[in-house]
Every structure is written in C-alpha cells, then in structure tokens.
Coordinates of C-alpha atoms in Angstrom, one line a residue:
M244 CA -13.2 -22.6 6.6
V245 CA -15.8 -21.6 9.1
T246 CA -16.8 -18.1 9.1
T247 CA -18.0 -15.6 11.7
G248 CA -21.4 -15.4 10.0
A249 CA -23.1 -17.2 12.8
A250 CA -20.7 -16.8 15.7
V251 CA -20.0 -13.0 15.7
V252 CA -22.2 -10.9 13.5
D253 CA -26.0 -11.2 14.1
R254 CA -28.7 -9.7 11.9
F255 CA -28.6 -6.4 13.9
G256 CA -24.9 -6.1 13.6
L257 CA -25.0 -6.6 9.9
Q258 CA -27.7 -4.0 9.4
L259 CA -25.8 -1.5 11.5
T260 CA -22.6 -2.2 9.5
L261 CA -24.5 -1.6 6.3
V262 CA -26.0 1.7 7.5
L263 CA -22.7 3.1 8.9
F264 CA -20.9 2.0 5.6
L265 CA -23.5 3.7 3.3
S266 CA -23.5 6.8 5.5
V267 CA -19.7 7.3 5.2
V268 CA -19.9 6.6 1.5
V269 CA -22.7 9.0 0.7
V270 CA -20.9 11.8 2.9
T271 CA -17.5 11.3 1.3
L272 CA -18.9 10.9 -2.2
F273 CA -20.8 14.2 -1.8
T274 CA -17.8 15.9 -0.4
A275 CA -15.6 14.5 -3.2
L276 CA -17.8 16.0 -5.8
L277 CA -17.8 19.3 -4.0
T278 CA -14.0 19.4 -3.6
A279 CA -13.4 18.0 -7.1
P280 CA -11.1 20.1 -9.5
Q281 CA -13.3 23.0 -10.8
R282 CA -11.0 24.0 -13.6
D283 CA -9.4 21.9 -16.4
E284 CA -6.0 22.0 -14.8
I285 CA -3.9 18.9 -14.5
S286 CA -2.0 20.4 -11.5
E287 CA -5.2 20.5 -9.5
F288 CA -6.3 17.1 -10.5
Y289 CA -2.9 15.4 -9.8
L290 CA -1.9 17.4 -6.6
G291 CA -4.8 19.2 -5.4
N292 CA -4.6 22.9 -4.4
R293 CA -1.3 22.3 -2.4
T294 CA -2.8 24.4 0.6
M295 CA -3.0 21.5 3.1
T296 CA -1.7 21.8 6.6
P297 CA 1.0 19.4 7.8
L298 CA -1.4 17.6 10.0
R299 CA -4.0 17.1 7.2
N300 CA -1.4 16.1 4.7
G301 CA 0.1 13.7 7.3
L302 CA -3.3 12.1 7.9
A303 CA -3.7 11.7 4.2
M304 CA -0.2 10.0 3.9
C305 CA -1.2 7.7 6.8
G306 CA -4.5 6.9 5.1
D307 CA -2.6 6.2 1.8
Y308 CA -0.4 3.7 3.4
L309 CA -2.4 1.8 6.0
S310 CA -4.7 -0.7 4.4
A311 CA -7.2 -3.2 5.7
A312 CA -4.4 -5.7 6.0
T313 CA -3.1 -3.6 8.9
L314 CA -6.4 -3.7 10.7
L315 CA -7.3 -7.3 10.0
G316 CA -4.3 -9.2 8.8
S317 CA -1.6 -7.8 11.0
T318 CA -3.8 -8.1 14.1
G319 CA -4.6 -11.6 13.1
L320 CA -1.0 -12.4 12.7
V321 CA -0.1 -11.1 16.2
A322 CA -3.1 -13.2 17.6
L323 CA -1.8 -16.5 15.9
T324 CA 1.9 -16.1 16.1
G325 CA 2.6 -13.7 19.0
Y326 CA 6.2 -12.4 18.9
D327 CA 6.7 -12.9 15.1
G328 CA 3.5 -11.0 14.4
L329 CA 4.7 -8.1 16.5
L330 CA 8.0 -8.1 14.6
Y331 CA 6.1 -7.8 11.4
L332 CA 4.3 -4.8 12.7
C333 CA 7.7 -3.2 13.6
G334 CA 8.7 -3.4 10.0
T335 CA 5.6 -1.5 9.0
A336 CA 6.3 1.3 11.4
V337 CA 10.0 1.5 10.6
A338 CA 9.3 1.8 6.9
W339 CA 8.2 5.5 7.3
M340 CA 11.7 6.3 8.6
M341 CA 13.1 5.2 5.3
V342 CA 10.9 7.6 3.6
L343 CA 11.6 10.5 5.8
L344 CA 15.5 10.0 5.9
L345 CA 16.0 9.1 2.3
V346 CA 13.6 10.2 -0.4
A347 CA 10.9 12.4 0.8
E348 CA 12.5 15.9 0.4
P349 CA 14.7 15.4 -2.6
L350 CA 11.8 13.8 -4.5
R351 CA 9.5 16.6 -3.6
N352 CA 12.0 19.3 -4.7
A353 CA 12.8 17.6 -8.0
G354 CA 9.3 16.3 -8.9
K355 CA 6.4 17.9 -10.6
Y356 CA 3.3 15.6 -11.1
T357 CA 4.8 12.0 -11.1
L358 CA 8.1 10.2 -10.6
G359 CA 8.5 10.2 -14.4
D360 CA 8.9 14.0 -14.3
T361 CA 11.7 13.5 -11.8
L362 CA 13.5 11.0 -14.0
A363 CA 13.0 13.1 -17.1
L364 CA 14.7 16.1 -15.3
R365 CA 17.6 14.0 -14.4
L366 CA 18.0 11.8 -17.5
K367 CA 17.8 14.0 -20.5
H368 CA 18.4 11.1 -23.1
M369 CA 15.9 8.4 -23.8
Q370 CA 13.2 10.1 -21.6
R371 CA 10.3 8.4 -23.4
P372 CA 11.5 4.8 -23.1
V373 CA 12.2 5.4 -19.3
R374 CA 8.8 6.9 -18.8
L375 CA 7.3 3.9 -20.6
A376 CA 9.1 1.5 -18.4
L377 CA 8.1 3.4 -15.4
A378 CA 4.4 3.4 -16.4
L379 CA 4.6 -0.4 -16.8
C380 CA 6.0 -0.8 -13.4
T381 CA 3.5 1.5 -11.8
L382 CA 0.6 -0.3 -13.7
A383 CA 1.8 -3.7 -12.3
I384 CA 2.1 -2.5 -8.7
T385 CA -1.1 -0.6 -8.5
T386 CA -3.1 -3.3 -10.2
L387 CA -1.8 -6.0 -8.0
Y388 CA -2.5 -3.9 -4.9
L389 CA -5.9 -2.8 -6.2
V390 CA -6.9 -6.4 -6.8
A391 CA -5.9 -7.3 -3.2
Q392 CA -8.1 -4.6 -1.9
L393 CA -11.1 -5.7 -3.9
V394 CA -10.6 -9.4 -3.1
G395 CA -10.1 -8.4 0.5
S396 CA -13.6 -6.7 0.4
V397 CA -15.2 -10.0 -0.5
A398 CA -13.2 -11.8 2.2
L399 CA -14.5 -9.3 4.7
L400 CA -18.1 -9.8 3.5
T401 CA -17.5 -13.6 4.1
Q402 CA -17.0 -12.7 7.8
F403 CA -20.7 -11.7 7.9
T404 CA -22.6 -13.8 5.4
G405 CA -20.6 -17.0 5.3
E406 CA -19.2 -18.2 2.0
P407 CA -20.8 -15.9 -0.6
S408 CA -22.3 -17.0 -3.8
A409 CA -20.8 -15.9 -7.2
T410 CA -23.6 -13.3 -7.5
T411 CA -22.8 -11.9 -4.3
R412 CA -19.1 -11.8 -4.9
T413 CA -19.6 -10.1 -8.1
L414 CA -22.1 -7.4 -6.6
C415 CA -19.7 -6.7 -3.9
V416 CA -16.6 -6.2 -6.2
V417 CA -18.6 -4.1 -8.6
V418 CA -20.1 -1.9 -5.9
I419 CA -16.8 -1.2 -4.2
G420 CA -14.9 -0.8 -7.6
T421 CA -17.5 1.7 -8.9
I422 CA -17.3 3.8 -5.8
V423 CA -13.4 3.7 -6.1
I424 CA -13.7 4.9 -9.8
V425 CA -15.9 7.8 -8.8
Y426 CA -13.5 8.9 -6.1
A427 CA -10.6 8.8 -8.5
A428 CA -12.0 9.8 -11.8
I429 CA -14.2 12.8 -10.6
G430 CA -12.6 13.9 -7.3
G431 CA -8.9 13.5 -8.4
M432 CA -6.4 14.3 -5.7
P433 CA -8.8 16.7 -3.6
G434 CA -11.4 14.0 -3.5
A435 CA -8.9 11.2 -2.6
T436 CA -7.4 13.3 0.0
F437 CA -10.7 13.9 1.7
I438 CA -11.4 10.2 1.9
Q439 CA -7.9 9.4 3.1
V440 CA -8.3 12.0 5.9
V441 CA -11.7 10.6 7.0
K442 CA -10.4 7.0 6.8
A443 CA -7.3 7.9 8.8
V444 CA -9.2 9.7 11.6
M445 CA -11.7 6.8 11.7
L446 CA -8.9 4.2 11.8
I447 CA -6.8 5.9 14.4
S448 CA -9.8 6.6 16.6
G449 CA -11.2 3.1 16.3
V450 CA -8.0 1.1 16.9
T451 CA -7.0 3.4 19.8
V452 CA -10.4 3.2 21.6
T453 CA -10.5 -0.6 21.2
A454 CA -6.9 -0.9 22.5
V455 CA -7.8 1.2 25.5
M456 CA -10.7 -1.1 26.2
V457 CA -8.3 -4.1 25.9
L458 CA -5.9 -2.5 28.4
N459 CA -8.6 -1.5 30.8
R460 CA -9.8 -5.1 30.8
F461 CA -6.4 -6.1 32.3
D462 CA -6.3 -3.0 34.6
W463 CA -3.5 -1.5 32.3
N464 CA -1.2 -4.3 33.4
I465 CA 0.8 -5.3 30.4
D466 CA 2.3 -8.3 32.1
A467 CA -1.1 -9.6 32.8
L468 CA -2.1 -9.1 29.1
L469 CA 1.0 -11.0 27.9
A470 CA 0.4 -13.8 30.4
A471 CA -3.2 -14.2 29.5
A472 CA -2.2 -14.2 25.8
A473 CA 0.4 -17.0 26.4
D474 CA -2.0 -19.0 28.4
N475 CA -4.7 -19.0 25.7
S476 CA -2.3 -19.4 22.9
G477 CA -2.0 -23.2 23.2
S478 CA 1.8 -22.7 22.9
G479 CA 2.6 -21.4 26.4
T480 CA 5.7 -19.0 26.7
R481 CA 6.7 -20.0 23.2
F482 CA 4.0 -17.5 22.0
L483 CA 6.1 -14.6 23.4
E484 CA 9.4 -15.9 21.8
P485 CA 10.6 -15.6 18.3
G486 CA 10.1 -18.5 15.9
L487 CA 6.5 -19.6 16.3
R488 CA 5.9 -18.8 12.6
Y489 CA 9.1 -17.8 10.9
G490 CA 11.7 -19.7 13.0
A491 CA 10.9 -23.4 11.9
S492 CA 13.8 -23.5 9.5
T493 CA 16.5 -21.4 7.9
T494 CA 14.3 -21.0 4.9
S495 CA 11.4 -19.6 6.9
K496 CA 13.8 -17.2 8.5
L497 CA 15.2 -16.0 5.3
D498 CA 11.5 -15.7 4.0
F499 CA 10.7 -13.5 6.9
F500 CA 13.8 -11.2 6.4
S501 CA 12.9 -11.1 2.7
L502 CA 9.4 -9.9 3.5
Q503 CA 10.5 -7.3 5.9
L504 CA 13.1 -5.9 3.4
A505 CA 10.4 -5.6 0.7
I506 CA 8.1 -3.8 3.2
V507 CA 10.6 -1.4 4.5
L508 CA 12.1 -0.6 1.2
G509 CA 9.0 -0.9 -0.9
L510 CA 7.1 1.7 1.0
A511 CA 9.4 4.5 -0.2
A512 CA 8.6 3.5 -3.8
L513 CA 4.8 2.8 -3.8
P514 CA 3.4 5.0 -6.6
H515 CA 0.4 6.3 -4.5
V516 CA 2.7 7.2 -1.6
M517 CA 5.3 8.9 -3.8
M518 CA 2.5 10.8 -5.4
R519 CA 1.5 12.1 -1.9
L520 CA 5.0 13.3 -1.3
L521 CA 4.7 15.6 -4.2
A522 CA 1.6 17.3 -2.9
P523 CA 3.0 19.6 -0.1
K524 CA 3.5 23.3 -1.1
S525 CA 7.0 23.6 0.6
S526 CA 9.8 21.4 1.9
S527 CA 9.0 22.5 5.5
V528 CA 5.3 21.2 5.1
L529 CA 6.5 18.1 3.7
R530 CA 8.9 17.4 6.6
S531 CA 6.2 18.1 9.1
S532 CA 3.8 16.0 7.2
V533 CA 6.0 12.9 7.1
V534 CA 6.8 13.3 10.8
W535 CA 3.0 13.4 11.5
A536 CA 2.5 10.3 9.3
M537 CA 5.3 8.3 10.9
G538 CA 3.8 9.1 14.3
L539 CA 0.3 8.1 13.4
V540 CA 1.4 4.9 11.6
S541 CA 3.4 3.9 14.6
L542 CA 0.3 4.6 17.0
V543 CA -1.9 2.4 14.8
C544 CA 0.7 -0.4 14.7
L545 CA 1.2 -0.2 18.4
A546 CA -2.7 -0.4 18.8
A547 CA -2.9 -3.3 16.5
G548 CA -0.2 -5.2 18.4
I549 CA -2.4 -4.7 21.6
L550 CA -5.5 -5.9 19.7
G551 CA -3.7 -9.0 18.5
L552 CA -2.5 -9.9 22.0
G553 CA -6.0 -8.9 23.3
A554 CA -7.7 -11.2 20.9
T555 CA -5.6 -14.2 22.0
A556 CA -6.0 -13.3 25.7
I557 CA -9.7 -12.8 25.6
V558 CA -11.0 -14.9 22.8
G559 CA -8.3 -17.6 22.6
R560 CA -6.1 -18.7 19.7
D561 CA -8.0 -22.0 18.9
T562 CA -11.4 -20.1 18.5
I563 CA -9.6 -17.5 16.2
A564 CA -8.0 -20.3 14.1
Q565 CA -11.2 -22.3 13.9
T566 CA -13.1 -19.1 12.7
D567 CA -10.4 -18.0 10.1
R568 CA -7.2 -19.9 9.7
K569 CA -5.5 -16.7 8.5
G570 CA -6.6 -14.9 11.7
D571 CA -8.4 -12.0 9.8
A572 CA -11.5 -12.4 12.0
A573 CA -9.4 -11.9 15.3
V574 CA -10.2 -8.2 15.6
L575 CA -14.0 -8.7 15.0
L576 CA -14.2 -11.6 17.5
L577 CA -12.4 -9.3 20.0
A578 CA -14.7 -6.4 19.2
H579 CA -17.8 -8.6 19.8
D580 CA -16.5 -9.7 23.2
L581 CA -15.7 -6.1 24.3
G582 CA -18.6 -4.2 22.8
G583 CA -21.0 -6.5 21.2
A584 CA -22.7 -5.8 17.9
V585 CA -22.2 -2.1 18.0
L586 CA -18.3 -2.2 18.3
T587 CA -18.2 -5.1 15.8
A588 CA -20.2 -3.0 13.2
L589 CA -18.0 0.0 13.8
L590 CA -14.7 -1.8 13.1
S591 CA -16.3 -3.7 10.3
C592 CA -17.4 -0.4 8.7
L593 CA -13.9 1.0 9.4
A594 CA -12.4 -2.0 7.4
F595 CA -14.6 -1.4 4.5
V596 CA -13.8 2.4 4.4
T597 CA -10.1 1.5 4.6
L598 CA -10.4 -0.7 1.5
L599 CA -12.2 2.1 -0.3
A600 CA -9.6 4.7 0.5
V601 CA -6.5 2.7 -0.4
A602 CA -8.1 1.5 -3.6
A603 CA -9.0 5.2 -4.6
G604 CA -5.4 6.3 -4.0
L605 CA -4.0 3.4 -6.1
T606 CA -6.5 4.1 -9.0
L607 CA -5.4 7.8 -8.9
A608 CA -1.8 7.0 -9.0
A609 CA -2.1 4.6 -11.9
A610 CA -4.3 7.0 -13.9
S611 CA -1.9 9.8 -13.4
S612 CA 1.1 7.8 -14.5
L613 CA -0.8 6.5 -17.6
A614 CA -2.2 9.9 -18.6
H615 CA 0.8 12.0 -17.8
D616 CA 3.8 9.7 -18.5
L617 CA 2.4 7.5 -21.2
Y618 CA -0.1 9.5 -23.0
G619 CA 1.1 13.1 -22.4
E620 CA 4.9 12.5 -22.8
V621 CA 5.4 9.2 -24.7
I622 CA 2.5 9.2 -27.1
R623 CA 1.8 13.0 -27.5
K624 CA 5.6 14.0 -26.8
G625 CA 4.7 16.9 -24.5
R626 CA 2.2 18.4 -26.8
A627 CA -1.0 17.4 -25.1
K628 CA -3.4 20.2 -24.0
E629 CA -4.3 20.2 -20.3
T630 CA -8.0 19.5 -21.0
E631 CA -7.0 16.6 -23.3
E632 CA -4.6 15.0 -20.6
L633 CA -7.2 15.5 -17.9
A634 CA -9.8 13.7 -20.0
V635 CA -7.4 10.8 -20.6
A636 CA -6.6 10.8 -16.7
R637 CA -10.3 10.4 -15.9
L638 CA -10.7 7.7 -18.6
A639 CA -7.7 5.9 -17.4
A640 CA -9.1 5.8 -13.8
V641 CA -12.3 4.1 -15.2
V642 CA -10.1 1.6 -17.2
I643 CA -7.9 0.8 -14.3
G644 CA -11.0 0.4 -12.0
V645 CA -12.8 -1.9 -14.4
L646 CA -9.5 -4.0 -14.9
G647 CA -9.1 -4.3 -11.2
M648 CA -12.7 -5.5 -10.9
L649 CA -12.3 -8.2 -13.6
L650 CA -9.0 -9.4 -12.1
A651 CA -10.5 -9.6 -8.6
L652 CA -13.4 -11.8 -9.9
V653 CA -11.1 -13.9 -11.9
S654 CA -8.6 -14.3 -9.0
W655 CA -11.1 -15.2 -6.3
G656 CA -9.5 -17.4 -3.8
A657 CA -6.0 -15.9 -4.3
N658 CA -4.2 -14.9 -1.1
T659 CA -4.6 -11.2 -0.8
A660 CA -1.4 -11.0 1.3
T661 CA 0.6 -12.5 -1.5
L662 CA -0.6 -10.1 -4.0
A663 CA 0.2 -7.2 -1.8
F664 CA 3.6 -8.5 -0.9
L665 CA 4.4 -9.0 -4.6
A666 CA 3.4 -5.3 -5.2
F667 CA 5.8 -4.2 -2.4
A668 CA 8.6 -6.4 -3.8
I669 CA 8.2 -5.0 -7.3
A670 CA 8.4 -1.5 -6.0
A671 CA 11.4 -2.3 -3.9
S672 CA 13.1 -4.1 -6.7
A673 CA 12.3 -1.8 -9.7
I674 CA 11.3 1.6 -8.7
L675 CA 13.4 2.1 -5.5
P676 CA 16.8 1.3 -7.2
T677 CA 16.0 3.8 -10.1
L678 CA 14.8 6.4 -7.6
V679 CA 17.9 6.1 -5.3
Y680 CA 20.3 6.2 -8.3
T681 CA 18.5 9.1 -9.9
L682 CA 18.7 11.2 -6.7
F683 CA 22.2 10.4 -5.4
W684 CA 24.4 8.8 -8.1
R685 CA 26.1 11.2 -10.6
R686 CA 27.0 8.3 -13.0
F687 CA 23.4 7.0 -13.4
T688 CA 22.1 6.7 -17.0
A689 CA 18.9 6.1 -18.9
Q690 CA 20.2 2.6 -19.9
G691 CA 20.7 1.8 -16.2
A692 CA 17.2 3.1 -15.4
L693 CA 15.6 0.8 -18.1
L694 CA 17.6 -2.2 -16.9
S695 CA 16.6 -1.5 -13.3
L696 CA 13.0 -0.9 -14.0
C697 CA 12.5 -3.8 -16.4
G698 CA 14.9 -6.2 -14.7
G699 CA 13.5 -5.6 -11.2
L700 CA 9.9 -6.1 -12.4
L701 CA 10.7 -9.4 -14.3
C702 CA 12.9 -10.7 -11.6
S703 CA 10.2 -10.2 -8.9
V704 CA 7.4 -11.8 -11.0
L705 CA 9.5 -14.8 -12.1
L706 CA 10.7 -15.7 -8.7
V707 CA 7.2 -15.6 -7.4
V708 CA 5.9 -17.7 -10.4
F709 CA 8.6 -20.4 -9.5
S710 CA 8.1 -20.3 -5.8
P711 CA 5.9 -22.3 -3.3
V712 CA 3.2 -19.5 -3.8
V713 CA 2.2 -21.0 -7.2
S714 CA 3.1 -24.7 -6.8
S715 CA 4.3 -27.6 -4.7
T716 CA 2.5 -27.0 -1.5
P717 CA -1.2 -27.6 -0.2
T718 CA -1.7 -23.9 0.0
S719 CA -0.2 -23.0 -3.5
L720 CA -2.4 -21.8 -6.4
Y721 CA -1.5 -25.1 -8.2
P722 CA -0.9 -27.6 -5.4
A723 CA -0.7 -30.7 -7.7
A724 CA 2.0 -29.2 -9.8
D725 CA 5.7 -28.9 -8.7
F726 CA 8.0 -26.4 -10.5
A727 CA 9.0 -24.4 -7.4
W728 CA 12.7 -24.2 -7.7
F729 CA 12.9 -20.9 -5.7
P730 CA 12.4 -21.7 -2.0
L731 CA 11.2 -18.4 -0.7
Q732 CA 7.6 -17.0 -1.0
N733 CA 8.8 -13.5 -0.9
P734 CA 11.4 -12.6 -3.7
G735 CA 12.8 -9.4 -2.2
L736 CA 15.9 -10.9 -0.8
V737 CA 17.0 -11.7 -4.4
S738 CA 15.1 -9.3 -6.5
I739 CA 16.1 -6.1 -4.7
P740 CA 19.9 -6.6 -5.0
A741 CA 19.2 -7.6 -8.6
G742 CA 17.4 -4.3 -9.3
F743 CA 20.4 -2.3 -7.8
L744 CA 22.8 -4.5 -9.6
L745 CA 21.2 -4.2 -13.0
G746 CA 20.9 -0.3 -12.5
W747 CA 24.6 -0.2 -11.9
L748 CA 25.5 -2.5 -14.6
G749 CA 23.5 -0.6 -17.3
S750 CA 25.0 2.7 -16.2
V751 CA 28.7 1.6 -16.2
L752 CA 28.3 0.1 -19.6
S753 CA 26.8 3.1 -21.3
R754 CA 27.8 6.7 -22.0
P755 CA 27.4 8.9 -18.9
E756 CA 25.2 12.1 -18.9
T757 CA 26.9 15.4 -19.1
P758 CA 28.2 16.7 -15.9
E759 CA 26.1 19.8 -16.1
T760 CA 22.9 17.7 -16.1
Y761 CA 23.5 16.2 -12.7
E762 CA 24.8 19.5 -11.2
D763 CA 21.6 21.3 -12.1
F764 CA 19.5 18.4 -10.9
E765 CA 21.4 18.3 -7.6
V766 CA 20.8 22.0 -7.0
R767 CA 17.1 21.4 -7.7
T768 CA 16.9 18.5 -5.2
L769 CA 18.4 20.6 -2.5
V770 CA 16.7 23.9 -3.1
G771 CA 13.5 23.1 -4.8
V772 CA 11.1 25.5 -6.5
D773 CA 8.6 26.4 -3.8

C-alpha cells in the first residue's frame, strides 16, 4: 500500500502535527491532574462531581462516542463508495435516538456506578454470577475497542512516515497507551470528561470548518458538489446510487444490514457510553445532555459526509484508492488540497486526540467494572472499603492499558474496523438484551441474564471466527485456510436475536423473581433518586 508520507505530509507538516499534538496532550494531562479526584471517594472517581451542565455533558457524550473511525474511516467510505457510505453515516447518527428514546432515563434513575448495580437492584438472586458475566462482557468489548484505537494510532502514523519499523510501531503504541493510562488511572471520570470535552470541541470545529471550505469551493451548490464527485469517482452516476459497495449480492446487502443493526443497537450498550449516562445529577440534565449529544453527533456525521464527497470531487477517487485502499487518507488528502500543510496538521492532530480520548473512556469503563463489579461485589462481597476499591480501580486501569498495548502490538495488521464492529456486535448481542429485559420485562430472571450475557458473547465471537473475516478470502487473517461456514462478516443479524432469545429462554425456564422486586425497581426507574 502506498502511503501519504511523500504525497501529502511534508517535513513542516509532520513537525507542526507533532507540536500541536504535544501541546494538547500537555495541557489536557495537566488539567486532568488538577481536576483528578482529591478525596478517596469512589463516587467522584466513577462519576465525577455530577455538577456538569447539559451542554458540557452532551459534549462529553459526543466525545465518548465519536472515534477516529468517524473522522477518517467514515469519510473514506463516503469518498470510495458514495451513497453506501452516506447510508452508513446515517446509522451512526440514528443510533443516538435509540439511546434517548429507550434506555437513557430509566438506566440513569436505576443505576449507581455501573450497569452491574442496575442488574443487582433488579435481580436479587444470583447477583454475583450476573456481575461476573457482565464484567467479562465489558472487558471483551472495551479491550477490542481499545486495541482498535491503538492499532489505529499506528495506521495514522503510517500516513506520515510510510510503513513504520517494528521499533516505531512499538514506540507509538507505548506512548499513546501510557498517556491513556494516566488519563484514566489518575484523572478518573473528571479527567476523562475534560479530555472528552476538549476533543469534542476540536472535532466539531475542525470538521465543520473544513466542510464549509468544501462547500465554498463549489459556491454552496450541493448539486455541483455531487456532480463533481460523480465525475471523479470513476463510476459515474452509480456513485450516487445504492449498491456500489454493499449491493453486489444478497449476502453483501445482508452484511450491511447486519452492520447497521449492530451499530444502532450496540451504541446503547457500549460500557463507556452507559457510564456517561449515569453521570448527570438529575433526569432533566440527562435528557438535555442526550439531546445535545444527538445534535452534535448528527452535525459531525453531516460534515463527514460533505468531506467524503468533497474528497472525491476535489482529489479524485483513484488518487485516494492508490494512496490508501481503505480510504482513511481521504480527509488528509482533501485537507492538503484545501489548506496545505497547516490544515493537514490540524486534522491529523485532531485524529490523534480523538484516539486518545476514546481510549481513555474505554479504559476507565473497563477499570470501573473490574474494580466495582468484580472486586468490590464478587470477590469482596460488598465489604471493600472505598480507598481499597479506588486503589483497585487505578491498578485495573494500568492493567487494561498494558493489556491493550500488548494486544495492539501482537495484532498489528488486523483490520481496526473489524475489531470495532465486533465490539459493537457483542454489546448489542449480550449487554443490550440484558439491559432491555432488566428495565422493561417483569418476568426476567438472573438465569436469563446469565444466558443472554454469556450466550450473546460466545455467539458473536464464534460467528466472526467462522466468517470470511478470519479465513477464505484474500483479505482474511488466514487467507490460505478455509473454514468460513458463516457467510457474513458482521454477526449482528444472527447474534442479536440469539441474545434476546437466550434471555427469554433462560427466564421462562427458571423461577421468577418476587413481584415486589420488579414493582420497587419500576418505581425507581420512573422516579429515580436525584
């Protein structure tokens, strides 16, 4: 693969990117240390001081969700596939409506520090096995997503320096991973919130300004932009019609539907997003925060669509594909054409900061689940002191960060999008059914929760192992082998219904909880304890 090392980023651009990135890191690290929990209270470490305004909390939610894949991957997908890429972006924006309408307020009202607390409040029997299963799913999701971010940082570095050496790859992963550990272990939720807000403001400003520059290039004429994109796509008007990427066969259409299903449903169950839903002080603040987040995410997706079309119209699809066959370089090529080395450096710095922020949120969510659910409630059976649990949470953040770095180095060359989509599929197949049943089904039991959590996790992983992602195609992990009996690359179409089915089956085959348990829980989800 040819990289943009020679074509896009000159020495000045690389130096400017490094200066900007280091400046942001120094400022945010210093602020994270200042805002870090000053008292040994787990509530402050897990949730912050809960005094954030709706706008600030909405920016933090937006920062938690939008990763570098939105800036680079989604833009590249639009640039290479046109209409199909825009349809993918729509799924990203619609996902927040699922959160707002279904789980946000009941989860916040019934929750305490983690989702495990919500399940324990609802399922009085077998609390510890359920918390253990939930911690396992949370660890799987956050680790996969964290590895995708760390591998993505090396892929982004490749856009500047060409194919990096093993030493350069290791250094990049270790530096990014260490900064992430400091954010999560020392700063806790206050520190993570600050970096998320900074990242969200930078991301929204950067993509909006660049999108305005694209529209200005075409005199704010959308038809002219679309026509130029079609002309330079090499596909003519097919570029603006469905099917260029996902319409070649029935299998590819089902694969796309499976992917969108996992994204829309998985967002509501991502551990770091759910943790953010527990942070607002009141239900009214939460509602306003989610509305802000939904609007800001939609704005970024709209801008990303314009950037993708602009990249094809201005740079050309062939140039983008020759530079990076996945399209990740599209936005950098576009930035170089519009604003030279300065704009390229700004957007490159933005991509690195985005990787940092998302990785910090994931590490904090995993550490919180391990410390509170696994150590505090399963191992210590609720008898751990706050200082003890806080120490475990900080240690867990270090362990998760180091584990993520090791896996990122081992899995170098893996498709980051596949890792991220698998994390979404596990969240939608294991955690979402458990969450929905817990909040809304009176008959739900602990056995149902265990089956849903463990079954959804195993089903998602096994289907990916026996899919074209791992074997049978030139782009597979093992192209020479062929044991892919499952035809889809994204397992959500099968694993999500399986997760719901297993939760239902486990519940109807076991003794129900006492009626008073659900009635008390239902009152809590409606009223809360502000």
